Tab-separated table of C-alpha atoms in Angstrom:
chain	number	residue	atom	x	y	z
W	1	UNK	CA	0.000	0.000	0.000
W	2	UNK	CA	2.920	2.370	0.883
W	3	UNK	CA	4.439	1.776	-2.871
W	4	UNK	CA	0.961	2.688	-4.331
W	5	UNK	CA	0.641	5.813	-2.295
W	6	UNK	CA	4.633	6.883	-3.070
W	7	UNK	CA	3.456	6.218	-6.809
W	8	UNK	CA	0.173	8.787	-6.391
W	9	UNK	CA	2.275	11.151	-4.631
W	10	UNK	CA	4.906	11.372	-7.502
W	11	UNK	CA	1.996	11.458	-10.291
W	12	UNK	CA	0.589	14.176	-8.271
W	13	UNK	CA	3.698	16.168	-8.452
W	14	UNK	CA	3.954	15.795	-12.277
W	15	UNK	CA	0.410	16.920	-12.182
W	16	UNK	CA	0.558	19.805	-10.591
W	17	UNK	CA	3.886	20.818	-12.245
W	18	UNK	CA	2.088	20.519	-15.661
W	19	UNK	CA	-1.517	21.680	-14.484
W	20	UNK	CA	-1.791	23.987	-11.563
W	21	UNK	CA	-4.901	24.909	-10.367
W	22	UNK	CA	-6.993	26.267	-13.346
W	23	UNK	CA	-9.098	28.892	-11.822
W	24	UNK	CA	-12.020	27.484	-13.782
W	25	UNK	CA	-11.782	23.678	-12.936
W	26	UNK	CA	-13.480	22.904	-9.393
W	27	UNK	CA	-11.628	22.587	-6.412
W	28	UNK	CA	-12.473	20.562	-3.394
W	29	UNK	CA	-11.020	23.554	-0.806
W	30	UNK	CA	-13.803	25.806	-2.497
W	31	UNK	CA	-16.641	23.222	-1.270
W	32	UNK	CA	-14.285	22.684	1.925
W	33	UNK	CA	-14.784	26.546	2.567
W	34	UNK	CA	-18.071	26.438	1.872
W	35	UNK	CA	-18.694	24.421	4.821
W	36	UNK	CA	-16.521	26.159	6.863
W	37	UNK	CA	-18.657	29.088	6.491
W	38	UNK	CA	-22.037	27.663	7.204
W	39	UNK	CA	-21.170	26.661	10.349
W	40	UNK	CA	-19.248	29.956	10.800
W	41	UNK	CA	-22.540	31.698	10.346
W	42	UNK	CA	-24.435	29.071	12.255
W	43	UNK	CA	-22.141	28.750	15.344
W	44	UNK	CA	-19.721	31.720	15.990
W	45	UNK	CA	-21.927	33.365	18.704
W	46	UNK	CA	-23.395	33.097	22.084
W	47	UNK	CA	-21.652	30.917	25.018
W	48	UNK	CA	-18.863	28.015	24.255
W	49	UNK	CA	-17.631	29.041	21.195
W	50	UNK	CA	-14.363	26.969	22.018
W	51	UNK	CA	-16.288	24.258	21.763
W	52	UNK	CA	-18.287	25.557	18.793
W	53	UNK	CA	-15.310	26.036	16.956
W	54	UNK	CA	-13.886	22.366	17.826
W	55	UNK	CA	-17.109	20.611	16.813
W	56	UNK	CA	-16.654	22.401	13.375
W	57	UNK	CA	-13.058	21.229	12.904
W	58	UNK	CA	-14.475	18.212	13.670
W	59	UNK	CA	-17.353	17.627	11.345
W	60	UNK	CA	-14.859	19.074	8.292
W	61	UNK	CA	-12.514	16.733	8.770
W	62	UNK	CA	-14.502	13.658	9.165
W	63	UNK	CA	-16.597	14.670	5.984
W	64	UNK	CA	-13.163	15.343	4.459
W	65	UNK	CA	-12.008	12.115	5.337
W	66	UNK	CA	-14.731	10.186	4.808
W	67	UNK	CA	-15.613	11.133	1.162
W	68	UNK	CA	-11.934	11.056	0.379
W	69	UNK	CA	-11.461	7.374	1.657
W	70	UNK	CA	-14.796	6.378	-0.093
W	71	UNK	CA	-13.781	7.534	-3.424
W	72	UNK	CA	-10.409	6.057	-3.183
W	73	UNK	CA	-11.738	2.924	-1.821
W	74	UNK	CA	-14.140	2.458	-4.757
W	75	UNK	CA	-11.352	3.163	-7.552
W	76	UNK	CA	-8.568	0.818	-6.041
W	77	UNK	CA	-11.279	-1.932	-5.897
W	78	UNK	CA	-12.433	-1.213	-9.362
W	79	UNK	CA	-8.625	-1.796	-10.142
W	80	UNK	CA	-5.311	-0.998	-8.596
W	81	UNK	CA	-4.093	1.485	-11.547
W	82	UNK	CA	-7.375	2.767	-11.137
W	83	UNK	CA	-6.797	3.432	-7.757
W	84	UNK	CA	-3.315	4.972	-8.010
W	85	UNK	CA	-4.566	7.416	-10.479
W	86	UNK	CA	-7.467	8.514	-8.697
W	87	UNK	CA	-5.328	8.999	-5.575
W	88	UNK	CA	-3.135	10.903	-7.434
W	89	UNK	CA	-5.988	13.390	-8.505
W	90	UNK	CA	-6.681	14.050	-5.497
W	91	UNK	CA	-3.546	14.447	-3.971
W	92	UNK	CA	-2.623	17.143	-6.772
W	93	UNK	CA	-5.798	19.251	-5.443
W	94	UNK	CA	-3.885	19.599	-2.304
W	95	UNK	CA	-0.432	21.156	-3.353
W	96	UNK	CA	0.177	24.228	-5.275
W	97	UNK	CA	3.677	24.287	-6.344
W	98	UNK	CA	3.099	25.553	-9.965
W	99	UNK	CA	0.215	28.317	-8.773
W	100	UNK	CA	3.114	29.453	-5.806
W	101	UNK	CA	5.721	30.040	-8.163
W	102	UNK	CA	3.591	32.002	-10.619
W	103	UNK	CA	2.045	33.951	-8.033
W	104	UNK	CA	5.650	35.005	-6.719
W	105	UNK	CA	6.751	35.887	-10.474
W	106	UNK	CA	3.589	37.649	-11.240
W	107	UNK	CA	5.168	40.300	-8.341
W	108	UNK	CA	8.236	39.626	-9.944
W	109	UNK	CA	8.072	40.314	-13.365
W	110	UNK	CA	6.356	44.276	-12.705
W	111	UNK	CA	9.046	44.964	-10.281
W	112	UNK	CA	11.971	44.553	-12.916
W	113	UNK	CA	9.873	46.603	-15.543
W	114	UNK	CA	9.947	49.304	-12.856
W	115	UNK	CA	5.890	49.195	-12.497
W	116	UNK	CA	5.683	49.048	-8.908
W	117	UNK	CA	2.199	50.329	-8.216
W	118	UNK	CA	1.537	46.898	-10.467
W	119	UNK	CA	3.835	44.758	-8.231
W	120	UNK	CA	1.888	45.983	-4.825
W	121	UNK	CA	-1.101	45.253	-6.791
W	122	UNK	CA	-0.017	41.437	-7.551
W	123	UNK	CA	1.530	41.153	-4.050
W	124	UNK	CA	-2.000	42.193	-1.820
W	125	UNK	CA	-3.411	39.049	-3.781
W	126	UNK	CA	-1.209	36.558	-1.814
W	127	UNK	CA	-0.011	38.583	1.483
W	128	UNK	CA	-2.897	39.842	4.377
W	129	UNK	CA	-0.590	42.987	4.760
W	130	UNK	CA	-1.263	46.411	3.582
W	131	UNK	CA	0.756	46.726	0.182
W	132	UNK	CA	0.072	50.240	-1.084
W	133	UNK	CA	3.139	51.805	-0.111
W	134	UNK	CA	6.024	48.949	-0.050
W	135	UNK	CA	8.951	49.816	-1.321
W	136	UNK	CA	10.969	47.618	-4.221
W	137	UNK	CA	12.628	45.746	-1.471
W	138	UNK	CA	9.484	45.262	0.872
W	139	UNK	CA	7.318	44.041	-2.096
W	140	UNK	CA	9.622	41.540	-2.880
W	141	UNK	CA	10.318	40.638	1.155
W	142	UNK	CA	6.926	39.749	0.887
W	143	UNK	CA	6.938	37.537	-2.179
W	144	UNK	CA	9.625	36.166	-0.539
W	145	UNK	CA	8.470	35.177	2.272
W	146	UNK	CA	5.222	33.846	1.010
W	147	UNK	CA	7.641	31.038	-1.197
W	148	UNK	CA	9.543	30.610	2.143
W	149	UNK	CA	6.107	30.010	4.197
W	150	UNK	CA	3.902	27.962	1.333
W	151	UNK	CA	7.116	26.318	0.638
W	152	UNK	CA	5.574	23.525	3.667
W	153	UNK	CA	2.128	24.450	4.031
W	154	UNK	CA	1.496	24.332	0.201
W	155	UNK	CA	3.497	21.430	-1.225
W	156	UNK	CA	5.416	19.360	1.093
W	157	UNK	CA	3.223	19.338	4.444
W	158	UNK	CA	0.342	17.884	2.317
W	159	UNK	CA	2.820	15.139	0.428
W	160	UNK	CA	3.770	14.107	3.962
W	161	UNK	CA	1.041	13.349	5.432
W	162	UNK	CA	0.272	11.538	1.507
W	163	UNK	CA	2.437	9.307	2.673
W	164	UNK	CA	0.980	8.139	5.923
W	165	UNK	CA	-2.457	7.653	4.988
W	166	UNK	CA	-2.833	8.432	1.371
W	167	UNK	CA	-5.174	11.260	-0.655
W	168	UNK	CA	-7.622	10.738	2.442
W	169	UNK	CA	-4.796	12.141	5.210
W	170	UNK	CA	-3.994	14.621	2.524
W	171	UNK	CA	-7.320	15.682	2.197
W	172	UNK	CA	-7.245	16.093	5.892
W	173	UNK	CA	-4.346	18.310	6.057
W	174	UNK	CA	-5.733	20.897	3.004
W	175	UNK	CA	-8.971	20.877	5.160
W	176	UNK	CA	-7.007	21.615	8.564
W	177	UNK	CA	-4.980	24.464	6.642
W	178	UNK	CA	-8.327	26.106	5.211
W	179	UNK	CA	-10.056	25.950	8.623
W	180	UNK	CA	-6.783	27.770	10.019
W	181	UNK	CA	-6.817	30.527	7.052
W	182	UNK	CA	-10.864	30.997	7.837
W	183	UNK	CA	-11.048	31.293	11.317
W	184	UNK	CA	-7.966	30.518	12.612
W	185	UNK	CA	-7.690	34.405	13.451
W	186	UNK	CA	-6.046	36.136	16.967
W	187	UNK	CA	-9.250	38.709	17.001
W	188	UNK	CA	-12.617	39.200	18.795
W	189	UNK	CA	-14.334	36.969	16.118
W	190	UNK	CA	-12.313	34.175	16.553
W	191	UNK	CA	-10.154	34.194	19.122
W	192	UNK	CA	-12.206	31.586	20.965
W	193	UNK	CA	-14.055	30.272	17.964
W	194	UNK	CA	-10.677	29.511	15.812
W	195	UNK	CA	-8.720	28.313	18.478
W	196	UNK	CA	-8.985	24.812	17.866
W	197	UNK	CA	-8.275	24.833	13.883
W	198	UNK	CA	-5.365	27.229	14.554
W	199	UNK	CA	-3.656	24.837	17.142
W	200	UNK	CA	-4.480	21.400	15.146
W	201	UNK	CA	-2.953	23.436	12.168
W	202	UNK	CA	0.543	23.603	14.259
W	203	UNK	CA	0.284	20.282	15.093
W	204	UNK	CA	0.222	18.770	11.488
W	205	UNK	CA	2.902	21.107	10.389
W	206	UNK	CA	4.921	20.670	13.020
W	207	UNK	CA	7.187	17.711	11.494
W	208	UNK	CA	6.496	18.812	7.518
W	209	UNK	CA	7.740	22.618	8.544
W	210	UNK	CA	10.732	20.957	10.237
W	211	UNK	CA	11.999	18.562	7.591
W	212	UNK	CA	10.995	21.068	4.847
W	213	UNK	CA	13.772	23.940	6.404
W	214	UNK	CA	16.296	21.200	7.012
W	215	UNK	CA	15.727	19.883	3.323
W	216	UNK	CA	16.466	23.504	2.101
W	217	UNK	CA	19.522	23.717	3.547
W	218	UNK	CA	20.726	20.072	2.130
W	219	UNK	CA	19.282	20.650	-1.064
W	220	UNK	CA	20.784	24.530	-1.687
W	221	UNK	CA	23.381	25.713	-1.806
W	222	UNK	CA	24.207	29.313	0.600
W	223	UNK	CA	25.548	32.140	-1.831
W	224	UNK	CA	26.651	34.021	0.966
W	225	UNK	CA	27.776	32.180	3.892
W	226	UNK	CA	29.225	28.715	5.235
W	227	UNK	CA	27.011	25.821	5.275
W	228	UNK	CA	27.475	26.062	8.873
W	229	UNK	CA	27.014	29.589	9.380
W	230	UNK	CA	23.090	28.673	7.551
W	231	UNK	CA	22.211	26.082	10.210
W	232	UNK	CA	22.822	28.015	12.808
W	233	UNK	CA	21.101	31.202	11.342
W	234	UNK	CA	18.165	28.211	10.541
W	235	UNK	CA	17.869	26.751	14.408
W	236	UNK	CA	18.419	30.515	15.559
W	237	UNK	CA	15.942	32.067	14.078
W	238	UNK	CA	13.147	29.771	12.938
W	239	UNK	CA	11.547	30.104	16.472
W	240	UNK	CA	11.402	33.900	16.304
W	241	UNK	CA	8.119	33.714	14.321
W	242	UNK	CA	5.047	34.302	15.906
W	243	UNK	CA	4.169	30.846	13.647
W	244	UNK	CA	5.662	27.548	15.433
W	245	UNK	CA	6.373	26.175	11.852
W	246	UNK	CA	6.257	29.224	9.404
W	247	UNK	CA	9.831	30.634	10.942
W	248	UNK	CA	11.696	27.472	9.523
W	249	UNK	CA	10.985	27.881	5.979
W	250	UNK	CA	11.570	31.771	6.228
W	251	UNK	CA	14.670	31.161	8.479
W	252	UNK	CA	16.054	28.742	5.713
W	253	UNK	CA	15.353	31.310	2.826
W	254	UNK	CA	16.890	33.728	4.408
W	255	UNK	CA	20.314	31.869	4.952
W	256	UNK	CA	20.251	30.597	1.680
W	257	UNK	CA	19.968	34.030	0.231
W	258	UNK	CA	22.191	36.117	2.958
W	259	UNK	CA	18.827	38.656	3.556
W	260	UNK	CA	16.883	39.585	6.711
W	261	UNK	CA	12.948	38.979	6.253
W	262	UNK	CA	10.897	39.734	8.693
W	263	UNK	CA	10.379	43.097	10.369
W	264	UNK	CA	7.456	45.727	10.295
W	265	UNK	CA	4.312	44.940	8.635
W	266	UNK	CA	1.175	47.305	8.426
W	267	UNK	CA	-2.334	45.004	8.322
W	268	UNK	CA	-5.274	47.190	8.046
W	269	UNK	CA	-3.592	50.491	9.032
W	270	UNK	CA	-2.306	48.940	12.662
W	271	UNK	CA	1.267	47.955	12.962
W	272	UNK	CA	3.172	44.772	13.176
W	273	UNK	CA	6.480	44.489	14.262
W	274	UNK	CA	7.853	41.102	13.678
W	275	UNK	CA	11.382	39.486	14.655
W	276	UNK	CA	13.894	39.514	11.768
W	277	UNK	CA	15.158	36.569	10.205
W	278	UNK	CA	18.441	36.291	8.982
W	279	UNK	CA	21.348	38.408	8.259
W	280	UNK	CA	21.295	41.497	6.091
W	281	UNK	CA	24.235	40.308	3.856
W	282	UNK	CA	22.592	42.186	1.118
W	283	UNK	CA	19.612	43.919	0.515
W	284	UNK	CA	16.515	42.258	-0.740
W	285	UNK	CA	15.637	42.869	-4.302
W	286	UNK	CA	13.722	41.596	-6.796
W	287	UNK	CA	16.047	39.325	-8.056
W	288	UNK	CA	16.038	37.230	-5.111
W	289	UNK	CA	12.188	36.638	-6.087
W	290	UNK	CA	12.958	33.338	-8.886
W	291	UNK	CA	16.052	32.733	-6.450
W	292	UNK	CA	13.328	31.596	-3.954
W	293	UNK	CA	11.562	29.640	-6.482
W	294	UNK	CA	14.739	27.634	-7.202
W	295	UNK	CA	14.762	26.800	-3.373
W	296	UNK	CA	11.297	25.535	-3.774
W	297	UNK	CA	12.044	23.405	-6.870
W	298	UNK	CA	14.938	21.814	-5.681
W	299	UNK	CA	13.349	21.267	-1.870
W	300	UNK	CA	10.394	19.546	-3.179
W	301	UNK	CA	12.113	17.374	-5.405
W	302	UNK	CA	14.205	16.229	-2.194
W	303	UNK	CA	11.377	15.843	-0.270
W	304	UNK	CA	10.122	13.479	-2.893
W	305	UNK	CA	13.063	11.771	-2.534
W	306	UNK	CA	13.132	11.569	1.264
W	307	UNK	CA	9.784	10.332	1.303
W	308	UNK	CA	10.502	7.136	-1.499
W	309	UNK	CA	13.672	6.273	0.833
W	310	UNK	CA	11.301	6.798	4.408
W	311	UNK	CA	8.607	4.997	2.106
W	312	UNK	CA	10.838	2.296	0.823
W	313	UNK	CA	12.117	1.729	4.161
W	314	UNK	CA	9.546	1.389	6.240
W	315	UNK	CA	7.821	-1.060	3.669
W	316	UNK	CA	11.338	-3.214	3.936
W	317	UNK	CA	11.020	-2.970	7.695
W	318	UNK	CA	7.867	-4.848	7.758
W	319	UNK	CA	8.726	-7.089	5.251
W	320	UNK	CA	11.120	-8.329	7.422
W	321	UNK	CA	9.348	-7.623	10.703
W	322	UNK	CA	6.697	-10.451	9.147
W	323	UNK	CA	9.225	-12.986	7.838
W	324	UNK	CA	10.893	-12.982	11.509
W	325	UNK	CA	7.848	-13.254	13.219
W	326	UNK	CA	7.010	-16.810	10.890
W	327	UNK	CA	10.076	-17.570	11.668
């Protein structure tokens, strides 16, 4: 079962490379927020909304899981190839590595044709901070940083937990990550109401955010400082995020590249001063934009890797686990 799933999760690579997410085609995290916001509307008030908001992570990721596992269920007894190609479907809905790296070039490309009202435009589509008067270098921190950040949460977190339980668990972990984006929110609305997606969110990305920032740094090389000197800017500074996960992927970025992300942020007119990450060996510009995207190539592709060898592995382990127990 482990070979079939390593098999989907490759095919779903290769489909997303080549695909994306066509804005037209439909998209199970459109009918996953859809939910979400029924019982946003139908819940978020009155008394226990802690428990409100934990019934509705709940219910989403049961239904999740439930109509993912049927589906796949149904195909691989239908036929294995069947099954495999189904999964892989699926899977593909859950990572975004082609739709990431456009995004990031689409602030890119405006930025070296000197249109930066255009590049602050492109920018407040995948940021929640205020964009209208970034400089060169802070439009293209935030591209940046979005790569660094999605870098987990967008490809490799999902492929993980692919591997553990197939396009069901990865089903699972897109639904966890929308609940988190919807109403996983530090405000009056959802403080109490969001607390349980926003927690269960760190919890699945606690291990993919980890491995992901490590895999950087194997996979990448540093153009301006010792391998060394990157690990220990990595373990410094990835826990200087307000995020438990997020800081490793920025932290790793940041060594790789020899800037400082992080810093202030303006979200609807009301400061944010965040930790910096990194060292200011240069300045950011926008150059460093497809320099990111690299890092995301070449990480995924290792963390493909990493999981056929964990894959592989484990699947030998039991083999032989079951011929010394006959034994």
């Amino acid at each position: 079962m482990m070979v079939n799933h390593l098999i989907a999760i490759t095919m779903a690579y290769v489909i997303d490379l080549l695909i994306g997410d066509p804005p037209n085609w439909p998209h199970p995290v459109r009918w996953i927020g859809s939910l979400i916001s029924l019982l946003d509307k139908r819940w978020n008030k009155g008394k226990s909304k802690r428990w409100k908001g934990a019934a509705l992570l709940l219910i989403v990721l049961l239904t999740v899981f439930s109509i993912s596992f049927v589906i796949v269920f149904i195909a691989y007894k239908i036929h294995p190839i069947l099954g495999i190609g189904v999964e892989s479907i699926i899977i593909a809905s859950t990572i975004a590595q082609k739709s990431l790296k456009e995004a990031a070039l689409e602030v890119y490309h405006p930025l070296i044709e000197g249109n930066l009202v255009e590049a602050r435009k492109k920018l407040s589509y995948i940021v929640g901070r205020d964009t209208e008067t970034l400089s060169e270098g802070e439009v293209a921190r935030g591209a940046i940083e979005t790569v660094a950040e999605n870098t987990s949460d967008g490809v490799t977190a999902p492929l993980f937990w692919a591997l553990l339980g197939g396009a069901p668990l990865a089903m699972v972990y897109r639904a966890t990550n929308t609940c988190d984006s919807m109403v996983g929110h530090i405000n009056d609305r959802y403080k109490d109401f969001g607390w349980a997606s926003a927690k269960w969110d760190d919890v699945m990305n606690w291990i993919p955010s980890r491995l992901t920032g490590m895999l950087m740094l194997l996979g990448n090389r540093s153009e301006k400082m010792s391998k060394k000197e990157a690990w220990i800017i990595l373990f410094r500074d990835a826990k200087k995020h307000p995020s438990p996960n997020s800081g490793w992927g920025e932290a790793a970025v940041a060594s790789l590249l020899g800037i400082q992300l992080g810093g202030v942020n303006y979200y609807k007119g009301i400061i944010s001063n965040r930790a910096k990450i990194g060292e200011p060996i240069v300045p950011i510009e926008a150059m460093h934009i497809p320099k990111a995207n690299v890092i995301l190539t070449r990480t995924v592709l290792l963390f493909l890797l990493f999981l056929w060898m964990g894959g592989m592995g484990f699947e030998l382990a039991i083999t032989w686990l079951k011929s010394a127990i006959s034994l």
